[in-house]
PDB file of C-alpha atoms in Angstrom:
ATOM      1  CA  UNK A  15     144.020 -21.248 136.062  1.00 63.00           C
ATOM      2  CA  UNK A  16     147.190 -22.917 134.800  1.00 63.00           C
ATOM      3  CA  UNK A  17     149.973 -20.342 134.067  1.00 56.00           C
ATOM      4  CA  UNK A  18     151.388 -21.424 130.366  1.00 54.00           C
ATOM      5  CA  UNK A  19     155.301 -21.214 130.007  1.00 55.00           C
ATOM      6  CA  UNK A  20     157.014 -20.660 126.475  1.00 63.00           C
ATOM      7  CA  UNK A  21     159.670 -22.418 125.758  1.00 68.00           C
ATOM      8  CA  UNK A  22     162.185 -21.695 122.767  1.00 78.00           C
ATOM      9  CA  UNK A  23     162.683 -24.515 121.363  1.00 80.00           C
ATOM     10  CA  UNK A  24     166.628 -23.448 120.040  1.00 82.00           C
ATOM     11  CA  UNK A  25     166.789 -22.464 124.319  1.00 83.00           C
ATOM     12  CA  UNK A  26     165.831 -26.153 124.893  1.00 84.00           C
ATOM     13  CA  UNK A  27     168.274 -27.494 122.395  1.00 86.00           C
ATOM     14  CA  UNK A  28     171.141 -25.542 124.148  1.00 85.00           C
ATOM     15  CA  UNK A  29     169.756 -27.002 127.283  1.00 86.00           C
ATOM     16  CA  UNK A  30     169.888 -30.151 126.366  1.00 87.00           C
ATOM     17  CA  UNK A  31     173.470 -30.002 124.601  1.00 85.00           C
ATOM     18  CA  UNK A  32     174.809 -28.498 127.577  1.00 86.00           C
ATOM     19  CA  UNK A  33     173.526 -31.154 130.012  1.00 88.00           C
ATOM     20  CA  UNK A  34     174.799 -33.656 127.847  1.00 89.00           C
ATOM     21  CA  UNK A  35     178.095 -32.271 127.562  1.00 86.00           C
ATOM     22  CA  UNK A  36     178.433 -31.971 131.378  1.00 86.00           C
ATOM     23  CA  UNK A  37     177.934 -35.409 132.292  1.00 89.00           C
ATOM     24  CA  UNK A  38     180.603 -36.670 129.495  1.00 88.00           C
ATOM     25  CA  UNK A  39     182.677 -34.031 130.361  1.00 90.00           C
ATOM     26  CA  UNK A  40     185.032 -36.046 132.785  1.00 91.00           C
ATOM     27  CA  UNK A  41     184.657 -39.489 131.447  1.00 91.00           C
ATOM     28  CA  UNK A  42     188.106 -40.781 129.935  1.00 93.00           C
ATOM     29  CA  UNK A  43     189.568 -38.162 131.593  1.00 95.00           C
ATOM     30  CA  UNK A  44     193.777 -39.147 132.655  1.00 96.00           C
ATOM     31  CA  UNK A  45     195.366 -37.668 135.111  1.00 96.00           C
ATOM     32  CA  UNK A  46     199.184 -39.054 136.266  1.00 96.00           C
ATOM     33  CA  UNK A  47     201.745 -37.592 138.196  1.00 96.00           C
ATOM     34  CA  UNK A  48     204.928 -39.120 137.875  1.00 96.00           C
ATOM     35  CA  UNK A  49     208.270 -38.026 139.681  1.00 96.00           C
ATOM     36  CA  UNK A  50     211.691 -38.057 138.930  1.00 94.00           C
ATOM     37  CA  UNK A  51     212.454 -39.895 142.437  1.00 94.00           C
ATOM     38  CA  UNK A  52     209.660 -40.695 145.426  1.00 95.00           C
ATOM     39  CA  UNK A  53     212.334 -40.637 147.967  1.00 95.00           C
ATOM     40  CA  UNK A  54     214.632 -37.687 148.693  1.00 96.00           C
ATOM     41  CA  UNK A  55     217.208 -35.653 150.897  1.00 95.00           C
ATOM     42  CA  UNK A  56     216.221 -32.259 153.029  1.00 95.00           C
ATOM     43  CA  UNK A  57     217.381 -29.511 150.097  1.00 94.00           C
ATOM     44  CA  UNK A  58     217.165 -32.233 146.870  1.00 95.00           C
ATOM     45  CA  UNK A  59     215.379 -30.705 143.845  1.00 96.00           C
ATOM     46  CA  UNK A  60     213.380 -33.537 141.846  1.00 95.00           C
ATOM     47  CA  UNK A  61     211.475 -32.632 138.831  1.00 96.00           C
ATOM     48  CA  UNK A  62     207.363 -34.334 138.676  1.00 96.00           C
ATOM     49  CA  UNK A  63     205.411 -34.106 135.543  1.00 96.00           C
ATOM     50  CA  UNK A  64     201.615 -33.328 135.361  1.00 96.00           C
ATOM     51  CA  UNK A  65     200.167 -34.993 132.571  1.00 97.00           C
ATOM     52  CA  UNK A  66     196.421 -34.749 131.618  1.00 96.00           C
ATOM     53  CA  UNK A  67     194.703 -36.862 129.073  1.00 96.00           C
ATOM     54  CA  UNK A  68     191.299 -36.646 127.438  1.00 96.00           C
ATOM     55  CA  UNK A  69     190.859 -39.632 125.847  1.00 95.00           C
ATOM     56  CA  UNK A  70     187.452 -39.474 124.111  1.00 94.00           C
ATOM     57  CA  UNK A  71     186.125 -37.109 121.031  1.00 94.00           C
ATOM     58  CA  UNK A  72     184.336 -34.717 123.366  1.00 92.00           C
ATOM     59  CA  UNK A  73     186.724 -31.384 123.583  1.00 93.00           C
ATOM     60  CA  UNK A  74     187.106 -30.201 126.489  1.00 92.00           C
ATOM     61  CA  UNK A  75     186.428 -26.214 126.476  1.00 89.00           C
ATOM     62  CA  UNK A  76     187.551 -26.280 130.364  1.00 92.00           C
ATOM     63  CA  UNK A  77     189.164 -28.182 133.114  1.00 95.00           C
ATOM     64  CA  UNK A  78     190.036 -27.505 136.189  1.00 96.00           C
ATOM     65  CA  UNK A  79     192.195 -29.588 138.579  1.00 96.00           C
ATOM     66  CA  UNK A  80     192.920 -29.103 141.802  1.00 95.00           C
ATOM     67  CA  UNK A  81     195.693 -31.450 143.704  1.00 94.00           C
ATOM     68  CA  UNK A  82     196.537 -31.474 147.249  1.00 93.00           C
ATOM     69  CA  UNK A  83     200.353 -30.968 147.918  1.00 92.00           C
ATOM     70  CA  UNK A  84     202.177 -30.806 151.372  1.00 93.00           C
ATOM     71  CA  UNK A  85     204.192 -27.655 151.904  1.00 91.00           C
ATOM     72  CA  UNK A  86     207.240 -29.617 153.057  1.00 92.00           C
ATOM     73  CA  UNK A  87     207.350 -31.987 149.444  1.00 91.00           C
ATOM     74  CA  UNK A  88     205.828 -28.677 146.986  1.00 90.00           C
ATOM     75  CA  UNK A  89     207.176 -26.284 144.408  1.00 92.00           C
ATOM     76  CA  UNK A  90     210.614 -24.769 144.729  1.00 92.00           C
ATOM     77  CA  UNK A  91     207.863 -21.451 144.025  1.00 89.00           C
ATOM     78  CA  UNK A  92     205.769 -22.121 147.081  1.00 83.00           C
ATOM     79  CA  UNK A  93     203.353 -19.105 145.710  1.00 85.00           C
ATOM     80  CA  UNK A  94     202.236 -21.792 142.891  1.00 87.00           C
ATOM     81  CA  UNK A  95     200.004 -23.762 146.158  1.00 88.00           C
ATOM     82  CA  UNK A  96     196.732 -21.944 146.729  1.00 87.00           C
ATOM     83  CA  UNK A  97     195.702 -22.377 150.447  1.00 85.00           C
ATOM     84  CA  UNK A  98     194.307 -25.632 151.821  1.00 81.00           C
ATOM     85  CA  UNK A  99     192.007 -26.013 154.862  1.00 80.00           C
ATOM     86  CA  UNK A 100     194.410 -28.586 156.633  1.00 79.00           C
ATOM     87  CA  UNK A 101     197.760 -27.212 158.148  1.00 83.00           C
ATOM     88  CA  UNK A 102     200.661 -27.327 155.910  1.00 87.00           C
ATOM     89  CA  UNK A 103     198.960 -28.008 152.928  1.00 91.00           C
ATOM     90  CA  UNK A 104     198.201 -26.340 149.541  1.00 92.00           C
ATOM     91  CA  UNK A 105     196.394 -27.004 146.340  1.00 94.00           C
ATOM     92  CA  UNK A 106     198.146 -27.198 142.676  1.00 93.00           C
ATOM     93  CA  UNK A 107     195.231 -25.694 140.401  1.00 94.00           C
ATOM     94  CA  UNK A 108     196.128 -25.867 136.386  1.00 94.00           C
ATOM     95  CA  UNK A 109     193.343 -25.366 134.181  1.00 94.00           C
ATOM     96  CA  UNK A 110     193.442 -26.647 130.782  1.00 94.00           C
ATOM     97  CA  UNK A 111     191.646 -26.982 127.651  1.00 93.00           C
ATOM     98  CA  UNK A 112     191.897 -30.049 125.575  1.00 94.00           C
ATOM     99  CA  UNK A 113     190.985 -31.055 122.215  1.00 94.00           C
ATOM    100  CA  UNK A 114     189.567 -34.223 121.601  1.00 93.00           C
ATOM    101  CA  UNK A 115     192.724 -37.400 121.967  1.00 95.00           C
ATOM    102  CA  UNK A 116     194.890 -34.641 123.328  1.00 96.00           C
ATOM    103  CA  UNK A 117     197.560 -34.800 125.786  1.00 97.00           C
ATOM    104  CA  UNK A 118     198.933 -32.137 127.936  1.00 97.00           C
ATOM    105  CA  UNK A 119     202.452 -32.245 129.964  1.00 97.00           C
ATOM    106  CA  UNK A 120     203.522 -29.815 132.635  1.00 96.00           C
ATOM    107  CA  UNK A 121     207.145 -29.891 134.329  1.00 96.00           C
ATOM    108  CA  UNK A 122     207.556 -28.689 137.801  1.00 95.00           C
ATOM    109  CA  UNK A 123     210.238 -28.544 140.349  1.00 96.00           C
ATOM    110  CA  UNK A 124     209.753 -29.774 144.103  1.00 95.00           C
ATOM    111  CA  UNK A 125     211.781 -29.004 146.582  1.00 96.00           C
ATOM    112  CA  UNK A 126     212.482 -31.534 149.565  1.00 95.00           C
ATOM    113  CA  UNK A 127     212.018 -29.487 152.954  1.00 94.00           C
ATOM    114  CA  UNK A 128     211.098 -31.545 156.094  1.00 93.00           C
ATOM    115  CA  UNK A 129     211.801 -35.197 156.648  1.00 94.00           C
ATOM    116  CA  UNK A 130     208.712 -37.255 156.755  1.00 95.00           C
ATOM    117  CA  UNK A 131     206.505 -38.492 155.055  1.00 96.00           C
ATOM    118  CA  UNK A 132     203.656 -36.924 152.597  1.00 95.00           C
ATOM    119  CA  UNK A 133     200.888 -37.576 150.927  1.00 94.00           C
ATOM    120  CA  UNK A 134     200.457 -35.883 147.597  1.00 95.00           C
ATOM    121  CA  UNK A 135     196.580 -36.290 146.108  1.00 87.00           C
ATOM    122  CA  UNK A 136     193.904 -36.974 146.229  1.00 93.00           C
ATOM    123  CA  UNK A 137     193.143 -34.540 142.673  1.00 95.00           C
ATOM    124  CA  UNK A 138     189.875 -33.034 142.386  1.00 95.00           C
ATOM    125  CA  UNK A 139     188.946 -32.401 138.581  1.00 96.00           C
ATOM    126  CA  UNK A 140     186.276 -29.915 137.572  1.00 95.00           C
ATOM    127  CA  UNK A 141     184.372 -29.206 134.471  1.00 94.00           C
ATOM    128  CA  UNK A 142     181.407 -28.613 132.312  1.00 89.00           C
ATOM    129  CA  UNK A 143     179.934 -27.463 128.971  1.00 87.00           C
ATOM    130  CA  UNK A 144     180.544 -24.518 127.053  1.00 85.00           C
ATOM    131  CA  UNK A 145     177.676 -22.381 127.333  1.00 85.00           C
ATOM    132  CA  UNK A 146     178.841 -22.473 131.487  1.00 84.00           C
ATOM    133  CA  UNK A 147     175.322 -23.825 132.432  1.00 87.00           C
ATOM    134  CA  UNK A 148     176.444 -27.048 134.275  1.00 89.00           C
ATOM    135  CA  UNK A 149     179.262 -28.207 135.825  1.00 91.00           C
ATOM    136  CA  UNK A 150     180.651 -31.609 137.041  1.00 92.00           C
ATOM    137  CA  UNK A 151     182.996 -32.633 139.401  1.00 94.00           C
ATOM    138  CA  UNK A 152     184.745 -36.139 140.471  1.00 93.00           C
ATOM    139  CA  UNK A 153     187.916 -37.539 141.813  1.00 94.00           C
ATOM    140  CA  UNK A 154     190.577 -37.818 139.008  1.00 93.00           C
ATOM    141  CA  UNK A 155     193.524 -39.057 140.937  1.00 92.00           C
ATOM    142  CA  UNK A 156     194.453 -41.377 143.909  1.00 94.00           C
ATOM    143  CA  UNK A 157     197.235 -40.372 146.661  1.00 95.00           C
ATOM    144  CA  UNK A 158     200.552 -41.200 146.069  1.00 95.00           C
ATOM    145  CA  UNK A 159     203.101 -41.032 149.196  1.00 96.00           C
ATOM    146  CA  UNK A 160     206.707 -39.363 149.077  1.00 95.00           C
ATOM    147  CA  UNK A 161     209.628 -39.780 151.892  1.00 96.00           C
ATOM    148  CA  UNK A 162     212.042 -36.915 152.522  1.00 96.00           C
ATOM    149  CA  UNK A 163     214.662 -39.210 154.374  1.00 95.00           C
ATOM    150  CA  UNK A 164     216.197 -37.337 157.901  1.00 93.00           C
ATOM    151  CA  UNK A 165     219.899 -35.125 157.094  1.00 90.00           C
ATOM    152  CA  UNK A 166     222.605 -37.209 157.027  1.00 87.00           C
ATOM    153  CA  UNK A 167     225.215 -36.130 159.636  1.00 84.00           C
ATOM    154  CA  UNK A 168     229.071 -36.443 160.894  1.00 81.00           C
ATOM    155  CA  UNK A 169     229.830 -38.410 163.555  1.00 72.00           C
ATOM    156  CA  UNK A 170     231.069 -34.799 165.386  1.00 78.00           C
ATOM    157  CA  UNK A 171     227.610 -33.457 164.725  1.00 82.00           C
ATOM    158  CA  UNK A 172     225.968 -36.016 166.253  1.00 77.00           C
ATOM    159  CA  UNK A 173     228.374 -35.771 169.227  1.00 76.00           C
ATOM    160  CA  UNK A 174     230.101 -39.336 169.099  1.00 68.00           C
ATOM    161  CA  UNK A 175     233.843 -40.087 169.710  1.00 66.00           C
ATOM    162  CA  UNK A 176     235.840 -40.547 166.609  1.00 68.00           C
ATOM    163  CA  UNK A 177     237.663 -43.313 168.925  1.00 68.00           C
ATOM    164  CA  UNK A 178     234.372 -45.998 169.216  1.00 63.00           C
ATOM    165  CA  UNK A 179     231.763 -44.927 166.514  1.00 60.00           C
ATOM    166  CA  UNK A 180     230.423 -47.976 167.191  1.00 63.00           C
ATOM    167  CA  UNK A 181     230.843 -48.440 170.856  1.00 62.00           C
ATOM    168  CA  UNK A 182     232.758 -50.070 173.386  1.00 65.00           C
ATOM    169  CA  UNK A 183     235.641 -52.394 172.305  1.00 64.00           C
ATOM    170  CA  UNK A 184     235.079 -55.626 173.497  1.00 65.00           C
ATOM    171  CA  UNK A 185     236.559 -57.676 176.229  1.00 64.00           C
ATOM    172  CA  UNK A 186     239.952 -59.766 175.866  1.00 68.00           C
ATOM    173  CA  UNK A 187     239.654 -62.216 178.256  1.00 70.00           C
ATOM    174  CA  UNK A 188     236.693 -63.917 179.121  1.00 68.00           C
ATOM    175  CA  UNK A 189     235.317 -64.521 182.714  1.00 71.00           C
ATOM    176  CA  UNK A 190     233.895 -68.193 181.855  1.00 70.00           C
ATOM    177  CA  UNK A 191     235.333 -70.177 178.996  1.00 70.00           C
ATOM    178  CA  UNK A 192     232.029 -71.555 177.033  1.00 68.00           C
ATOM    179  CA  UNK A 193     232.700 -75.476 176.347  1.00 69.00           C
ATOM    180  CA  UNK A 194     230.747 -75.292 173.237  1.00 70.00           C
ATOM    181  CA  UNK A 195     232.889 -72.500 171.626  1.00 66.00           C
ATOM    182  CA  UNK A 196     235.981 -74.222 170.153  1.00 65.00           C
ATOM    183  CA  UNK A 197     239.093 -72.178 170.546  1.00 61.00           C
ATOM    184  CA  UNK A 198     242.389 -73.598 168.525  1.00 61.00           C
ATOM    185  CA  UNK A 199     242.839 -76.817 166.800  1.00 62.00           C
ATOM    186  CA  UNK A 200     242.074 -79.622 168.744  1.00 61.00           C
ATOM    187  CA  UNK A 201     243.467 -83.721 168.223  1.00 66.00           C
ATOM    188  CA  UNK A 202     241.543 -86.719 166.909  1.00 61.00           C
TER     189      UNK A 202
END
């Protein structure tokens, strides 16, 4: 005997909405990191915005990104990384939620540690619809590299003589004379 499901039909509608919603969720989405300076000293501070844009009509009743930072190029607050599973990494999570043609900018400080040099990204965004019955997930972001350059130091910290920083003096007198090198003024 076939077993007869009801269906409300205002259940369906939700359903349906919510499917909807979810797979326009991340479409038009924007997400761009930009930094103060890609290149930096061991100790420099340099300030990198977070901006997220939702570019469409659909609001957005939750987002969640999560970007992959390098402990060595992070936050001066290390605590705002959540654990990665590669070494000396962490994730930047900020959830948001956007209004349709909205635009959302968030300043943080990161601290130069280690010389090298890191890739920040790829971003992973995260959303859905509001009744929390589907979600969807994509890439939002490509990597972008940084270089912490090595610590500049003084010639005594390195351990060279203050006499030759550049080496050996050279010689006074040659041992062959080259003919081809003219030396002097010479007649016509």
């Amino acid at each position: 005997q076939p077993v007869m499901v009801s269906c409300d039909p205002d259940m369906l509608v939700i359903v349906l909405v919510g499917w909807a919603w979810s797979r326009s969720a991340l479409g038009q989405v924007k997400y761009i990191r930009r930094f103060e300076h890609k290149r930096a000293f061991p100790g420099e501070e340099i300030e990198a915005q977070i901006i997220i844009e939702n570019r469409k009509l659909l609001p957005l009743g939750w987002l969640r990104v999560e970007d992959e930072w390098p402990m060595a190029f992070g936050p001066v607050d290390e605590f705002r990384l959540n654990e990665a599973p590669g070494p000396d990494l962490g994730f930047l999570t900020n959830t948001y939620t956007l209004r349709w043609f909205q635009r959302v900018r968030r300043r943080i400080t990161i601290l130069a540690r280690t010389r090298g040099i890191y890739q920040v990204g790829p971003a992973y965004a995260l959303s859905g619809d509001p009744f929390n019955l589907f979600e969807r997930g994509r890439d939002i972001a490509r990597p972008e590299f940084l270089i912490i350059y090595p610590e500049i130091k003084t010639l005594e910290e390195l351990g060279l003589p203050m006499k030759d920083p550049l080496g050996d003096i050279g010689a006074q007198q040659r041992l062959f004379e080259d003919p081809n090198r003219i030396m002097g003024v010479r007649e016509h």
